[in-house]
CSV table of C-alpha atoms and ligand atoms in Angstrom, one decimal:
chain,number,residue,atom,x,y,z
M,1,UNK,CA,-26.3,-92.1,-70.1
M,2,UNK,CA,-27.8,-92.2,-73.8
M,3,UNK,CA,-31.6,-91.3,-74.1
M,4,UNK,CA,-32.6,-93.5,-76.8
M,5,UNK,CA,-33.9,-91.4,-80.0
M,6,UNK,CA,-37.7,-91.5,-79.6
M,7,UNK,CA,-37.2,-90.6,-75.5
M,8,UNK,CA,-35.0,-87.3,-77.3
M,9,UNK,CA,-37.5,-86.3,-80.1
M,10,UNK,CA,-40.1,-86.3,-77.1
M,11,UNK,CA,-38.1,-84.5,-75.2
M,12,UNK,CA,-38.0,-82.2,-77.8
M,13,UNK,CA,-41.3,-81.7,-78.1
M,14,UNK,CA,-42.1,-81.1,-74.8
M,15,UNK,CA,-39.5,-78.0,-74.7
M,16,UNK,CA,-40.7,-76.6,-77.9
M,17,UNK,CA,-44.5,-76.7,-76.0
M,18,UNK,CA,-43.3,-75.1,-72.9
M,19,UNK,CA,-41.3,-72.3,-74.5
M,20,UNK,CA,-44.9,-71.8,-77.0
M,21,UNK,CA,-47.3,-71.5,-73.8
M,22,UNK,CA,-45.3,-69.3,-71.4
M,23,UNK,CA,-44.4,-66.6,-74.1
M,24,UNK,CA,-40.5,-66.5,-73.2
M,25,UNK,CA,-39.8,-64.6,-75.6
M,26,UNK,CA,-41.6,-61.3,-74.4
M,27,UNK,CA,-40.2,-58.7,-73.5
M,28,UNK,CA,-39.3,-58.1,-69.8
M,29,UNK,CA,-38.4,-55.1,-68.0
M,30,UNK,CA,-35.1,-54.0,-67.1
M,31,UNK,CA,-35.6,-51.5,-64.2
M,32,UNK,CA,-33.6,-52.9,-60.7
M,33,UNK,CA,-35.4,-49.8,-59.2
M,34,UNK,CA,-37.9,-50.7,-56.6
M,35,UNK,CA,-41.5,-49.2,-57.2
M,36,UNK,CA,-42.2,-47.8,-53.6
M,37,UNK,CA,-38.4,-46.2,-53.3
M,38,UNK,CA,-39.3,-44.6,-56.9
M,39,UNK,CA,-42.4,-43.0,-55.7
M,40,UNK,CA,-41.6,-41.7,-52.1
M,41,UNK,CA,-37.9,-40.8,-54.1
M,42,UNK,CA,-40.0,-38.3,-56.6
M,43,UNK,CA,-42.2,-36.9,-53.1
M,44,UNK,CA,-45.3,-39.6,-53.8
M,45,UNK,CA,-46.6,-40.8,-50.3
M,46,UNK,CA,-47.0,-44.4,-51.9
M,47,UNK,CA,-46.7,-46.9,-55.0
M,48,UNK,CA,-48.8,-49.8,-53.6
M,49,UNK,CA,-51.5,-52.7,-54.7
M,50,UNK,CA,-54.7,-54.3,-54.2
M,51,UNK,CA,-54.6,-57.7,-53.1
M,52,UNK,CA,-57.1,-60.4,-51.6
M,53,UNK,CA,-57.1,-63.2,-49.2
M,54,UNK,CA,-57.0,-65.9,-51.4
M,55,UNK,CA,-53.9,-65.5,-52.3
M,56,UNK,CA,-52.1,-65.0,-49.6
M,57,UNK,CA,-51.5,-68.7,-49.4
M,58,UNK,CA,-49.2,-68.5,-52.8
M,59,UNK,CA,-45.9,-67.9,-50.9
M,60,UNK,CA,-44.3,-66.9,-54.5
M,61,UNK,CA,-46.6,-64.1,-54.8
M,62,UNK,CA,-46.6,-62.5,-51.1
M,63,UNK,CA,-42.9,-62.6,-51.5
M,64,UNK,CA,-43.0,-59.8,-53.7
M,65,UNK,CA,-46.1,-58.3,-51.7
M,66,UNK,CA,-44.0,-58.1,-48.8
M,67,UNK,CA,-41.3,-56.1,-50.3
M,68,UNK,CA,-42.4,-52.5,-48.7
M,69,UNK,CA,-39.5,-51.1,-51.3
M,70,UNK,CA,-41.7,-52.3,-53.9
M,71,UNK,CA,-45.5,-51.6,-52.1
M,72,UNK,CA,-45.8,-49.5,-49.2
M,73,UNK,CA,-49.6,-49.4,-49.4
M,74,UNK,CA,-52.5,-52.3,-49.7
M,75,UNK,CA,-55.5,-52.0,-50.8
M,76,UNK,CA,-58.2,-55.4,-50.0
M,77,UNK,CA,-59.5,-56.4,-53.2
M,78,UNK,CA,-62.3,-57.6,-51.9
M,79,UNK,CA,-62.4,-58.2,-47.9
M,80,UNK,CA,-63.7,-54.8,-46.6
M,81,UNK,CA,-66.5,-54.7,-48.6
M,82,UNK,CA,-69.9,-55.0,-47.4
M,83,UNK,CA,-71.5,-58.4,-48.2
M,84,UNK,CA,-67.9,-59.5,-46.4
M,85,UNK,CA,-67.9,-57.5,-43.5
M,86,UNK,CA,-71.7,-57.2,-42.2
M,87,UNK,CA,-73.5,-60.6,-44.3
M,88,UNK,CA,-76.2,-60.6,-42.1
M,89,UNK,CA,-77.9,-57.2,-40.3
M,90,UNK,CA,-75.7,-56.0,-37.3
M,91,UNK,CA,-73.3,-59.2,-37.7
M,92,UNK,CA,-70.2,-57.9,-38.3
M,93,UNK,CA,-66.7,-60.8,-39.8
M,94,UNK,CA,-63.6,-58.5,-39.7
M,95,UNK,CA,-61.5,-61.7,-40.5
M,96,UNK,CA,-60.4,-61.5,-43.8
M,97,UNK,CA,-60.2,-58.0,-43.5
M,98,UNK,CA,-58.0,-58.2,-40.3
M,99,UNK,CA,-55.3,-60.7,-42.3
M,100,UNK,CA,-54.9,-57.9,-44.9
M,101,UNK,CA,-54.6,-55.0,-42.2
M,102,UNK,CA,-52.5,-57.2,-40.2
M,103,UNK,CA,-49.9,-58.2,-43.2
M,104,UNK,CA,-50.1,-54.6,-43.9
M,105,UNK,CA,-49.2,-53.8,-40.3
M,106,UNK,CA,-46.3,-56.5,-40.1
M,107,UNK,CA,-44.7,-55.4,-43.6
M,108,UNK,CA,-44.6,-51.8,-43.0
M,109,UNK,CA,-47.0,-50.4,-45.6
M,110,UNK,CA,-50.5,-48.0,-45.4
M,111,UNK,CA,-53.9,-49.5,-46.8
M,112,UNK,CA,-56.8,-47.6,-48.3
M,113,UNK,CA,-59.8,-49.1,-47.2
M,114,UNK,CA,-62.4,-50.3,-49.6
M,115,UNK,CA,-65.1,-50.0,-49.4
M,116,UNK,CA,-67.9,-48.7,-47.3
M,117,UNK,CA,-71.2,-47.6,-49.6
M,118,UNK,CA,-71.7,-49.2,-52.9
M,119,UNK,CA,-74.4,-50.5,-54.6
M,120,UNK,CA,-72.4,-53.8,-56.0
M,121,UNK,CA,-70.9,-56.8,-53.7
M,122,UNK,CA,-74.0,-55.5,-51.5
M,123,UNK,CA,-75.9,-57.9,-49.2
M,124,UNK,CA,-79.6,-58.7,-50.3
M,125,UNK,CA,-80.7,-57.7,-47.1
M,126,UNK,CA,-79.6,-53.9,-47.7
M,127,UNK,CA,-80.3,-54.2,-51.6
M,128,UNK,CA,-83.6,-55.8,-51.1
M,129,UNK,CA,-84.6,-54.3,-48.0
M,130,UNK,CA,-87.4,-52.2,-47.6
M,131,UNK,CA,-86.1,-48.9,-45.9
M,132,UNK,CA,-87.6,-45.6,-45.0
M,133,UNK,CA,-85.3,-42.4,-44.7
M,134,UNK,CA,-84.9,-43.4,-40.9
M,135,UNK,CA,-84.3,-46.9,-41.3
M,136,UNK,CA,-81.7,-46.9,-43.9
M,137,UNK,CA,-80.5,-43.6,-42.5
M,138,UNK,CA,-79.3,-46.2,-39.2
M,139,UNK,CA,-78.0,-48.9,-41.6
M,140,UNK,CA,-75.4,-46.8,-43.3
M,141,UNK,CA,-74.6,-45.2,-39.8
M,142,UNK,CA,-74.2,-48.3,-38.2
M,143,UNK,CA,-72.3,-50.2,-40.8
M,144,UNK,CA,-70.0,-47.0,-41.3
M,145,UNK,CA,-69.1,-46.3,-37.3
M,146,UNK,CA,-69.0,-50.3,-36.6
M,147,UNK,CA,-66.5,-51.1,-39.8
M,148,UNK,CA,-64.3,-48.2,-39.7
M,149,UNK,CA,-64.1,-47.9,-35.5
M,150,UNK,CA,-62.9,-50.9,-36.3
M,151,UNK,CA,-59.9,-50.0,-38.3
M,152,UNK,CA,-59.8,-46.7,-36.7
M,153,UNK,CA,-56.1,-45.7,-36.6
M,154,UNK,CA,-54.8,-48.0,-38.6
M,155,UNK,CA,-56.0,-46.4,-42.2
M,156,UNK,CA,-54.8,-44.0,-44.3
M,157,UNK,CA,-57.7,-43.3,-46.2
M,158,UNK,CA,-61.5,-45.1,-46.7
M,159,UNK,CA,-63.1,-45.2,-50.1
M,160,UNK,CA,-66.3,-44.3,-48.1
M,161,UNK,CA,-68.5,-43.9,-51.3
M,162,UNK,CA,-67.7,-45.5,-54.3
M,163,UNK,CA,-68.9,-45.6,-58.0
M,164,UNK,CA,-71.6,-43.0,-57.4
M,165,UNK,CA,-72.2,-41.4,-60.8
M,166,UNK,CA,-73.5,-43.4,-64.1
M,167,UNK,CA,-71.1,-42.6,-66.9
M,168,UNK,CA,-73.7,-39.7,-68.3
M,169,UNK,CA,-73.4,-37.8,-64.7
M,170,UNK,CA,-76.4,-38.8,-63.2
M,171,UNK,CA,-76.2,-40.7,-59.8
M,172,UNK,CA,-76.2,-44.0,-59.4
M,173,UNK,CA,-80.2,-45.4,-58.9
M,174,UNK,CA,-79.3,-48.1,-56.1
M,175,UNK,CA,-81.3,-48.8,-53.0
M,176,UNK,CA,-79.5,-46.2,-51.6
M,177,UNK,CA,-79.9,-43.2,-53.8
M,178,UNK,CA,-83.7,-44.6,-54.1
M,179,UNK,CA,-84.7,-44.3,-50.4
M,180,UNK,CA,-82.4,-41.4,-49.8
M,181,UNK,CA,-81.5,-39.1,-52.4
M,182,UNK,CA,-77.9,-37.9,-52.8
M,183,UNK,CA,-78.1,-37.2,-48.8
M,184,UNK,CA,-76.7,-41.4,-48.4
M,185,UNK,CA,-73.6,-39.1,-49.4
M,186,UNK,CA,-73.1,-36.8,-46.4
M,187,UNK,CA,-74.6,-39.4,-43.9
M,188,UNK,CA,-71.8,-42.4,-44.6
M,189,UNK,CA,-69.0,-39.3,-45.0
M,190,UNK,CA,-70.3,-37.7,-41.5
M,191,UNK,CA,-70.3,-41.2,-39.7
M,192,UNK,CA,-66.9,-41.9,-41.0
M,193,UNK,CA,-65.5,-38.9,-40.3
M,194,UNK,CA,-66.9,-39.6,-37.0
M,195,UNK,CA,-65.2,-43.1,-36.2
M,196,UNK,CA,-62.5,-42.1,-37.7
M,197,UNK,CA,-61.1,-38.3,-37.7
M,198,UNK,CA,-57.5,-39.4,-39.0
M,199,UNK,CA,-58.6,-41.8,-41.8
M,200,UNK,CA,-58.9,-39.2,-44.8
M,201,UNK,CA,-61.9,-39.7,-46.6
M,202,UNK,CA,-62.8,-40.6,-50.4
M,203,UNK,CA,-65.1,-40.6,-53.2
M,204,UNK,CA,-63.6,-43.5,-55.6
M,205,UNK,CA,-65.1,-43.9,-59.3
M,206,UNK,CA,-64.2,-44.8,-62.7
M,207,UNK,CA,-64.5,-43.3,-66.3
M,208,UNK,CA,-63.4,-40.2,-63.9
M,209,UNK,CA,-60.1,-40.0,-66.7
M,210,UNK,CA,-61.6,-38.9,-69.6
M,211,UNK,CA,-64.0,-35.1,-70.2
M,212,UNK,CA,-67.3,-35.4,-70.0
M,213,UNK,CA,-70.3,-35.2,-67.9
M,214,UNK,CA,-69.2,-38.1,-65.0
M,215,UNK,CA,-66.0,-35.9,-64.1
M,216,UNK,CA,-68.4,-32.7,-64.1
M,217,UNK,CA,-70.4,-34.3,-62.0
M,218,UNK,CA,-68.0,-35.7,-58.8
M,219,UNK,CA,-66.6,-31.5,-59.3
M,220,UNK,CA,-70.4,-30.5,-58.4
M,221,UNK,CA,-70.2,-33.1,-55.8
M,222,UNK,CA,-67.3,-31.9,-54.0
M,223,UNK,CA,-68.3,-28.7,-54.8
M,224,UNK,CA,-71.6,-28.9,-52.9
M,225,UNK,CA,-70.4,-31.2,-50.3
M,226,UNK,CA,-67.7,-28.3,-49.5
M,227,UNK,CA,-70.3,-26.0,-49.4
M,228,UNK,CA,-72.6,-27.6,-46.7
M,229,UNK,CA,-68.8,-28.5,-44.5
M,230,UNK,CA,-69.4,-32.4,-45.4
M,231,UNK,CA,-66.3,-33.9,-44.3
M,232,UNK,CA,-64.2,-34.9,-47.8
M,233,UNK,CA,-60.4,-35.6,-48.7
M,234,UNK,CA,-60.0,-37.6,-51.1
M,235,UNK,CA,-61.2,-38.5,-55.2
M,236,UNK,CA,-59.9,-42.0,-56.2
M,237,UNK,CA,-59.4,-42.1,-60.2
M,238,UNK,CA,-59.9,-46.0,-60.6
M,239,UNK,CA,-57.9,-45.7,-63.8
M,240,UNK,CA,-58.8,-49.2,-65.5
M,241,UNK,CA,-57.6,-48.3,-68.7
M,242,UNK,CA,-57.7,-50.0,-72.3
M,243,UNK,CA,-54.6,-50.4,-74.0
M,244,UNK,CA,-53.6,-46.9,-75.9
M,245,UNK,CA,-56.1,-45.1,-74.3
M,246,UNK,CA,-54.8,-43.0,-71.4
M,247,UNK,CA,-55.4,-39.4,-72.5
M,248,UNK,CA,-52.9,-37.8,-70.1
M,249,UNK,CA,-53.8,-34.0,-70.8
M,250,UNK,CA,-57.2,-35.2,-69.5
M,251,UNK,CA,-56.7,-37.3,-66.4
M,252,UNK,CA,-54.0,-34.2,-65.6
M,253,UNK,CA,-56.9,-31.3,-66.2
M,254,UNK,CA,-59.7,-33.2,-64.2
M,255,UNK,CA,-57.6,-34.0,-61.1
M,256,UNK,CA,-56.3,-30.7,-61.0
M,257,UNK,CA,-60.3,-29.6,-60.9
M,258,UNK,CA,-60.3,-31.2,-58.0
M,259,UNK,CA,-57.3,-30.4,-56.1
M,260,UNK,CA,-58.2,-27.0,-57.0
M,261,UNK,CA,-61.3,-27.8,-54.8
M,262,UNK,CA,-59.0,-28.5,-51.9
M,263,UNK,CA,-59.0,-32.3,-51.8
M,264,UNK,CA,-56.4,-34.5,-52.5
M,265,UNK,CA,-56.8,-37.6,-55.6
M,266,UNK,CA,-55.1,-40.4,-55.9
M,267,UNK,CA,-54.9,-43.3,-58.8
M,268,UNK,CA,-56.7,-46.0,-56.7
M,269,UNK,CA,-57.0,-49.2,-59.5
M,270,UNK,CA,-54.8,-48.9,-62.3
M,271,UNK,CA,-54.4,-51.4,-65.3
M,272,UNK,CA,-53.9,-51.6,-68.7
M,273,UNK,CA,-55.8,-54.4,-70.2
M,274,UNK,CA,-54.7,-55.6,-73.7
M,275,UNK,CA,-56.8,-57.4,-76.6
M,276,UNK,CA,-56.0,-61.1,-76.5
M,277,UNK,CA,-52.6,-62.0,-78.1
M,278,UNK,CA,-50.7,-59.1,-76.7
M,279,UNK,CA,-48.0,-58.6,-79.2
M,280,UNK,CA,-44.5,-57.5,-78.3
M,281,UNK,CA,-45.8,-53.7,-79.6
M,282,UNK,CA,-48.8,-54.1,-77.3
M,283,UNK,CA,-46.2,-54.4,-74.4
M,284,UNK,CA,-44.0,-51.3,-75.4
M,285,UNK,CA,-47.5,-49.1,-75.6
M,286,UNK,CA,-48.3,-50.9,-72.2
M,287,UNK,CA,-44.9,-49.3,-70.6
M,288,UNK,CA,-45.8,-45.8,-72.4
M,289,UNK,CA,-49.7,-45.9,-70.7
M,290,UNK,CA,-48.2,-46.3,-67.4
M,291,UNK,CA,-45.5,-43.9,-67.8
M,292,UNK,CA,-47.8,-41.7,-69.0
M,293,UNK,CA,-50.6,-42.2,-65.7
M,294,UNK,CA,-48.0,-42.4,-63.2
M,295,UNK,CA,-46.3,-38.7,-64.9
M,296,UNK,CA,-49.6,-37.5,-64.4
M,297,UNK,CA,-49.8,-37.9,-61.0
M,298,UNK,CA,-46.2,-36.8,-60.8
M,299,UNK,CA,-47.4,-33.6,-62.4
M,300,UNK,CA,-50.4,-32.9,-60.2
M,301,UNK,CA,-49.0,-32.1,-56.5
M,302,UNK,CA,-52.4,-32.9,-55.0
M,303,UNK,CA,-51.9,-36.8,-56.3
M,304,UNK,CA,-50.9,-38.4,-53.3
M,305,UNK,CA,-49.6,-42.2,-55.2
M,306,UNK,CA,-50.6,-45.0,-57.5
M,307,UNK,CA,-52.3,-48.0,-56.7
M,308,UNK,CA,-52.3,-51.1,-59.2
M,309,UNK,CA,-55.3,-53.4,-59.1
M,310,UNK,CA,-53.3,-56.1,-58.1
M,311,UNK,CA,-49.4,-56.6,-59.3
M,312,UNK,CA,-49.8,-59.4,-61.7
M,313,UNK,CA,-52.0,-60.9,-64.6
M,314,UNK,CA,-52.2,-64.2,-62.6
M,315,UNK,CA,-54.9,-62.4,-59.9
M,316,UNK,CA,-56.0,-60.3,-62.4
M,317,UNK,CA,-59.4,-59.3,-62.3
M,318,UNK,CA,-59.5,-58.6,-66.0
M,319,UNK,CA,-60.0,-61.7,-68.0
M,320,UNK,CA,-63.1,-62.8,-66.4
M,321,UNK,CA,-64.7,-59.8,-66.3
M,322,UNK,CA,-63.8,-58.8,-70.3
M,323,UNK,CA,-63.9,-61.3,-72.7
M,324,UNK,CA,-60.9,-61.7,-75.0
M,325,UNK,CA,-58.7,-59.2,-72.8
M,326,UNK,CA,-56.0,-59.7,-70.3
M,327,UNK,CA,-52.4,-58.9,-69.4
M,328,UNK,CA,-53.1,-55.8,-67.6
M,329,UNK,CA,-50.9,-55.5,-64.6
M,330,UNK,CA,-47.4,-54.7,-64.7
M,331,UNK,CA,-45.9,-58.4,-63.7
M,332,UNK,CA,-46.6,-61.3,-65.7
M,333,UNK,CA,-48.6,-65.0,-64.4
M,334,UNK,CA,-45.5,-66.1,-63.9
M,335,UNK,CA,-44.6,-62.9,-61.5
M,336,UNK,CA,-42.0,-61.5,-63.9
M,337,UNK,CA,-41.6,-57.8,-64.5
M,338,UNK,CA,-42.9,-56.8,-67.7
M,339,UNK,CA,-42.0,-53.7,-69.7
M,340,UNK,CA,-44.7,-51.7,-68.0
M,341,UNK,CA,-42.6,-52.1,-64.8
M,342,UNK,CA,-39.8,-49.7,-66.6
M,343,UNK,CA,-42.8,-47.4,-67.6
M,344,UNK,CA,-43.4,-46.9,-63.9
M,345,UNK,CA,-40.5,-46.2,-63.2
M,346,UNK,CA,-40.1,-43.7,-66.1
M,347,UNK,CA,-43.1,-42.3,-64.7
M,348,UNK,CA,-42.2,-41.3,-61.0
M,349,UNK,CA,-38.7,-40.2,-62.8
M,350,UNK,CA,-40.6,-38.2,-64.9
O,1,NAG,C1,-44.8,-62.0,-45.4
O,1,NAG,O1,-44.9,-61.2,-44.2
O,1,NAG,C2,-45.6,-61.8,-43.2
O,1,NAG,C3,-45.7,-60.8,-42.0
O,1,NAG,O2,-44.4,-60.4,-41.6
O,1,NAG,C4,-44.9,-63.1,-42.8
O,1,NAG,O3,-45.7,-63.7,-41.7
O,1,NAG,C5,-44.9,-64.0,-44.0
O,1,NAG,O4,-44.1,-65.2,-43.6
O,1,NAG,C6,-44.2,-63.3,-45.1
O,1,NAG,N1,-44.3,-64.2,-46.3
O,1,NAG,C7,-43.3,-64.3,-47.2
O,1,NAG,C8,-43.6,-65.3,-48.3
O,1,NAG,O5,-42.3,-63.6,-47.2
C-alpha cells in the first residue's frame, strides 16, 4: 500500500521528533558483566540500589530490580523512614516497608535499613513536640526497639543515625540534639543494638568525601563513641556527587580513618548528577567518576559495597531536588545502560 505524500512527510516528522527527545544517539554502555557478580567477583559483599514503593508497579523497571546478578542488596528510598513507619505516637505502618523487605527476601538480595533517627521526613509530633530528656529519651527507645524488632533478622545493616553533622562539623541542631545533646546518639545505637544484635549498625552522612571539618568530625564521633563501648559498625559515605568532582585520594584517605577506627564503611547513595544538556563528554566523565568511587572502595578492604540511589534517571531523586541537573544514575529513563555502567564495572575490576 502507498502512503500518500503528505501522510509520508508527516511520518517523517514524527521520527525526526522521537529520535530528538530520547537522545538515541548517546552513548550506551557495552559491559554484559552483571553488577552484583562484579562486586562479590572482586570480594565486595554487595553492588545493590535504593528503591521505593511506588515503583514497584512499573513491571519494566522491577525486571531489572529483580536480577540479584545485577543487585544483591536494597535499600527503601523512602518506606522505613520515620514519618512512614510511626505517623502518629506509638502507631506503628510496616507496610510499605514489608513490600520492600519482602521483594528483597523473594529475590535473594540484603537491604540496609534506612532510616531510624533524622531530623528530615520527621513526624511533627516528634519535630514539634515538647520533650524533656526522659520523654524524648522513651520516644527514640520505643521507635528504635519497635521498628527494628521488627525487621530483626532480616537486615544486614540499619542506618540508625543519619546526617548528624552540619557541613562545618558541628551537629546537627534538630529537636533531637536540642533536648538531648549528642547523647540521642548512644541512646538510638544502644536500643538498636538491643532489638537487633546481628543487624550491624551505621552512622550515614554526606559531604563525608571530601577533607574538612564534617569528616573530622564523624572520626571524633566514632572515636568517642568507641571509647564509652557505644555499640557502632558501620559509616555510610552518601556519595551524591557533582559531575567531575569525586576526589578519589580523599574519599580513599577518610574511609581508611575510619576503618582504622575498627568500623566498617560503605558507599550507601551514590550518583553523579550532570548540568542540564549532558553532552556525550559529560557521559565519558560520568563512567570515569564511578570508576573512580567504586576503585575506591575496591582499594579500602573495610568498604563492604556500593549502593546507587536508585538505578535510573527515571526515579531519580535529582531533578527535583536541583534545578537544571539530572542524569545521575547509571541507567537511562528509558532503563538503558549508560556508559557509567562500564565505569562500574571498571571499577570492581580495578
Ligand atoms: C519480581 O520478583 C517478585 C518476587 O519474586 C515477583 O513476585 C515479581 O513478579 C517479579 N517481577 C518481575 C517484573 O519480574
Amino acid at each position: 500500500m502507498m502512503l500518500s505524500a503528505s501522510f509520508a512527510a508527516l511520518l517523517s516528522l514524527l521520527h525526526v521528533a522521537t529520535a530528538q527527545t530520547t537522545t538515541a544517539s548517546a552513548p550506551t554502555a557495552t559491559s554484559t558483566v552483571a553488577l552484583n557478580n562484579a562486586a562479590k567477583a572482586a570480594g565486595k559483599l554487595y553492588f545493590g540500589t535504593a528503591t521505593d514503593n511506588p515503583e514497584l508497579t512499573d513491571t519494566a523497571y522491577v525486571a531489572i530490580l529483580n536480577n540479584t546478578n545485577m543487585f544483591g542488596q536494597l535499600t527503601p528510598g523512602n518506606s522505613m523512614k520515620w514519618d512512614a513507619i510511626e505517623p502518629e505516637q506509638n502507631v506503628f505502618d510496616f507496610t510499605g516497608g514489608d513490600q520492600i523487605a519482602d521483594l528483597a527476601e523473594a529475590t535473594g538480595k540484603i537491604i540496609r535499613g534506612h532510616n531510624l533517627v533524622w531530623y528530615s521526613q520527621l513526624p511533627t509530633w516528634v519535630s514539634s513536640g515538647t520533650w524533656t530528656t526522659e520523654t524524648l529519651t522513651a520516644v527514640i527507645q520505643n521507635h528504635v526497639t519497635t521498628e527494628v524488632s521488627h525487621y530483626a533478622g532480616k537486615m544486614y545493616a540499619w542506618d540508625v543515625i543519619n546526617e548528624p553533622f552540619n557541613d562545618d562539623g558541628t551537629f546537627r541542631t534538630d529537636v533531637f540534639y536540642n533536648t538531648l545533646g549528642s547523647d540521642y546518639i548512644s541512646i538510638a545505637l544502644t536500643a538498636a543494638r538491643a532489638a537487633d544484635p546481628n543487624a550491624k549498625l551505621y552512622i550515614n552522612d554526606y559531604n563525608l568525601e571530601y577533607s574538612g571539618a564534617k569528616i573530622d568530625a564523624m572520626v571524633q564521633l566514632v572515636t568517642d563513641l568507641k571509647a564509652a563501648d557505644v555499640p557502632i559498625d558501620g559509616i555510610g559515605f552518601e556519595s551524591h556527587f557533582i559531575l567531575g568532582e569525586v576526589d578519589a585520594s580523599s574519599l580513599q584517605t577518610n574511609m581508611e580513618s575510619l576503618t582504622a577506627l575498627g568500623v566498617e564503611v560503605a558507599i550507601t547513595e551514590l550518583d553523579d548528577r550532570i548540568e542540564l544538556p549532558a553532552t556525550d563528554a559529560d557521559l565519558e566523565q560520568q563512567k570515569a567518576d564511578y570508576e573512580s568511587v567504586v576503585g575506591v572502595c575496591m582499594a579500602v578492604s573495610g568498604c563492604v559495597g556500593v549502593t546507587i540511589w536508585d538505578y535510573t534517571d527515571k526515579y531519580s531523586w535529582i531533578p527535583s531536588t536541583f534545578s537544571g541537573y539530572g542524569e545521575a544514575c547509571p541507567w537511562d529513563e528509558n532503563l538503558v545502560p549508560k556508559p557509567a555502567y562500564d565505569g562500574i564495572v571498571l571499577g570492581f575490576q580495578s
